[in-house]
Coordinates of C-alpha atoms in Angstrom, one line a residue:
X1 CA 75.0 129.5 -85.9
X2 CA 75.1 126.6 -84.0
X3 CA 78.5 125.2 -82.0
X4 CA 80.1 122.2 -82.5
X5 CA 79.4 119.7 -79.8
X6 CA 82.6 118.9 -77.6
X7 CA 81.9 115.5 -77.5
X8 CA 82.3 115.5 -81.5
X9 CA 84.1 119.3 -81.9
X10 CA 85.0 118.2 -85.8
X11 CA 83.1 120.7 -88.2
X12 CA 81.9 119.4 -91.8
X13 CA 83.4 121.3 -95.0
X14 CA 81.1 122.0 -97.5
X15 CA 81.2 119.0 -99.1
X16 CA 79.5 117.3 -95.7
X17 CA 82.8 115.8 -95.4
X18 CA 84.6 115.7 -91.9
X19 CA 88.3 117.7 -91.5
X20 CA 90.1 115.2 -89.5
X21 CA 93.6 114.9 -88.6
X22 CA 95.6 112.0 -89.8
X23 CA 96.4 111.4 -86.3
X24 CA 92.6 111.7 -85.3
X25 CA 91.7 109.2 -88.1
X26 CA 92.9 106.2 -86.3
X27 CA 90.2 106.8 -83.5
X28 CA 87.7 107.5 -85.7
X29 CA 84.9 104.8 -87.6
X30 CA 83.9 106.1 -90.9
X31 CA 81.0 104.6 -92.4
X32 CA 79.3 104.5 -96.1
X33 CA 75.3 103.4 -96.6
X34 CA 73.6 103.6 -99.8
X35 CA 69.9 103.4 -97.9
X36 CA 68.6 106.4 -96.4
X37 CA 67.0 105.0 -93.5
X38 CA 67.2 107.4 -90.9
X39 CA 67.0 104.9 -87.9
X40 CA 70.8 103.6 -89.3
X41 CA 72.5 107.3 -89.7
X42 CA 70.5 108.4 -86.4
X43 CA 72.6 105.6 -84.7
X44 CA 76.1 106.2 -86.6
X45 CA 75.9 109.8 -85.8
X46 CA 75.1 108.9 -82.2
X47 CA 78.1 107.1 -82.0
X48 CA 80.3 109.7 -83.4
X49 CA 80.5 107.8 -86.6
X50 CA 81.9 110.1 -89.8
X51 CA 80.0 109.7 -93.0
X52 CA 82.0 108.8 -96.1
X53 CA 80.2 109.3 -99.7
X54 CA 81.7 106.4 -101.7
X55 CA 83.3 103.3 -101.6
X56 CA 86.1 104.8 -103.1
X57 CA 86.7 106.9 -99.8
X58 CA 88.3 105.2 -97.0
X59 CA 85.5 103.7 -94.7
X60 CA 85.0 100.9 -91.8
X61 CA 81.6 100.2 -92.1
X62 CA 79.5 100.0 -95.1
X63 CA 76.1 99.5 -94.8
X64 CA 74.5 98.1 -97.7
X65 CA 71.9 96.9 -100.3
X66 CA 71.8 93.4 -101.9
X67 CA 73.1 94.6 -105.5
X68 CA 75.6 97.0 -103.7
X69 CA 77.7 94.3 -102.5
X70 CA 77.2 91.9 -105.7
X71 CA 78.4 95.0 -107.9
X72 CA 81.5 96.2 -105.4
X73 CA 82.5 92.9 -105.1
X74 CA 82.1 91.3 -109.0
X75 CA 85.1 89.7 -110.4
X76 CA 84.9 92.7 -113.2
X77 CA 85.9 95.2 -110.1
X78 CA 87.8 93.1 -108.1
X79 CA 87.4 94.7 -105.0
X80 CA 88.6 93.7 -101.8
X81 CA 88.2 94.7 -97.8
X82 CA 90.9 96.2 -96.1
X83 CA 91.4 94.0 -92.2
X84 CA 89.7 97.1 -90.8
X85 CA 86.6 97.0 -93.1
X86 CA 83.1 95.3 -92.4
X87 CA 80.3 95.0 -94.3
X88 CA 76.7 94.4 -94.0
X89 CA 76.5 91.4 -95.9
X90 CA 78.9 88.3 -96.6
X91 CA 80.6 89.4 -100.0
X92 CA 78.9 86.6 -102.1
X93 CA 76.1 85.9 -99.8
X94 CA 74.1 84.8 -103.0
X95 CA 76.5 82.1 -103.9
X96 CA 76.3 80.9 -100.5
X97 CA 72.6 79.8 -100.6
X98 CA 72.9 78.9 -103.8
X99 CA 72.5 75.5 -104.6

């Protein structure tokens, strides 16, 4: 079995999910991405990013597709970004160029 790097010693359950301290949250950037595009998680996981599987879980970074973000953010969810979340794409990008 292979060990845990010491530069990133946390160890996934077996969910994929990471076991982090509260405490080790705060220094932490979690991420979400609906593509699987392997240059994108190569560089999160460089970073030491932790991969989240929803936007239901608490993430920093979400990475994704056009009709991701008009169906997270539609006035029928009403979903809004927490001051330490960022996104991909303005929230209503389409409305922007839309004349």
């Amino acid at each position: 079995m292979k060990q845990a790097s010491t530069k990133y010693p946390y160890q996934a359950n077996g969910s994929g999910q990471q076991n982090v301290s509260p405490s080790d949250r705060q220094n932490k950037i979690y991420y979400c991405t609906d593509l699987d595009k392997s240059v994108l998680i190569n560089n999160f996981e460089k970073r030491g990013w932790i991969h989240v599987n929803s936007v239901e879980d608490d993430w920093n970074f979400y990475w994704a597709g056009i009709q991701t973000c008009r169906n997270i953010f539609s006035l029928e969810l009403g979903y809004r970004m927490n001051d330490n979340q960022i996104i991909n794409h303005f929230p209503n990008h389409y409305e922007l160029t839309n004349l």
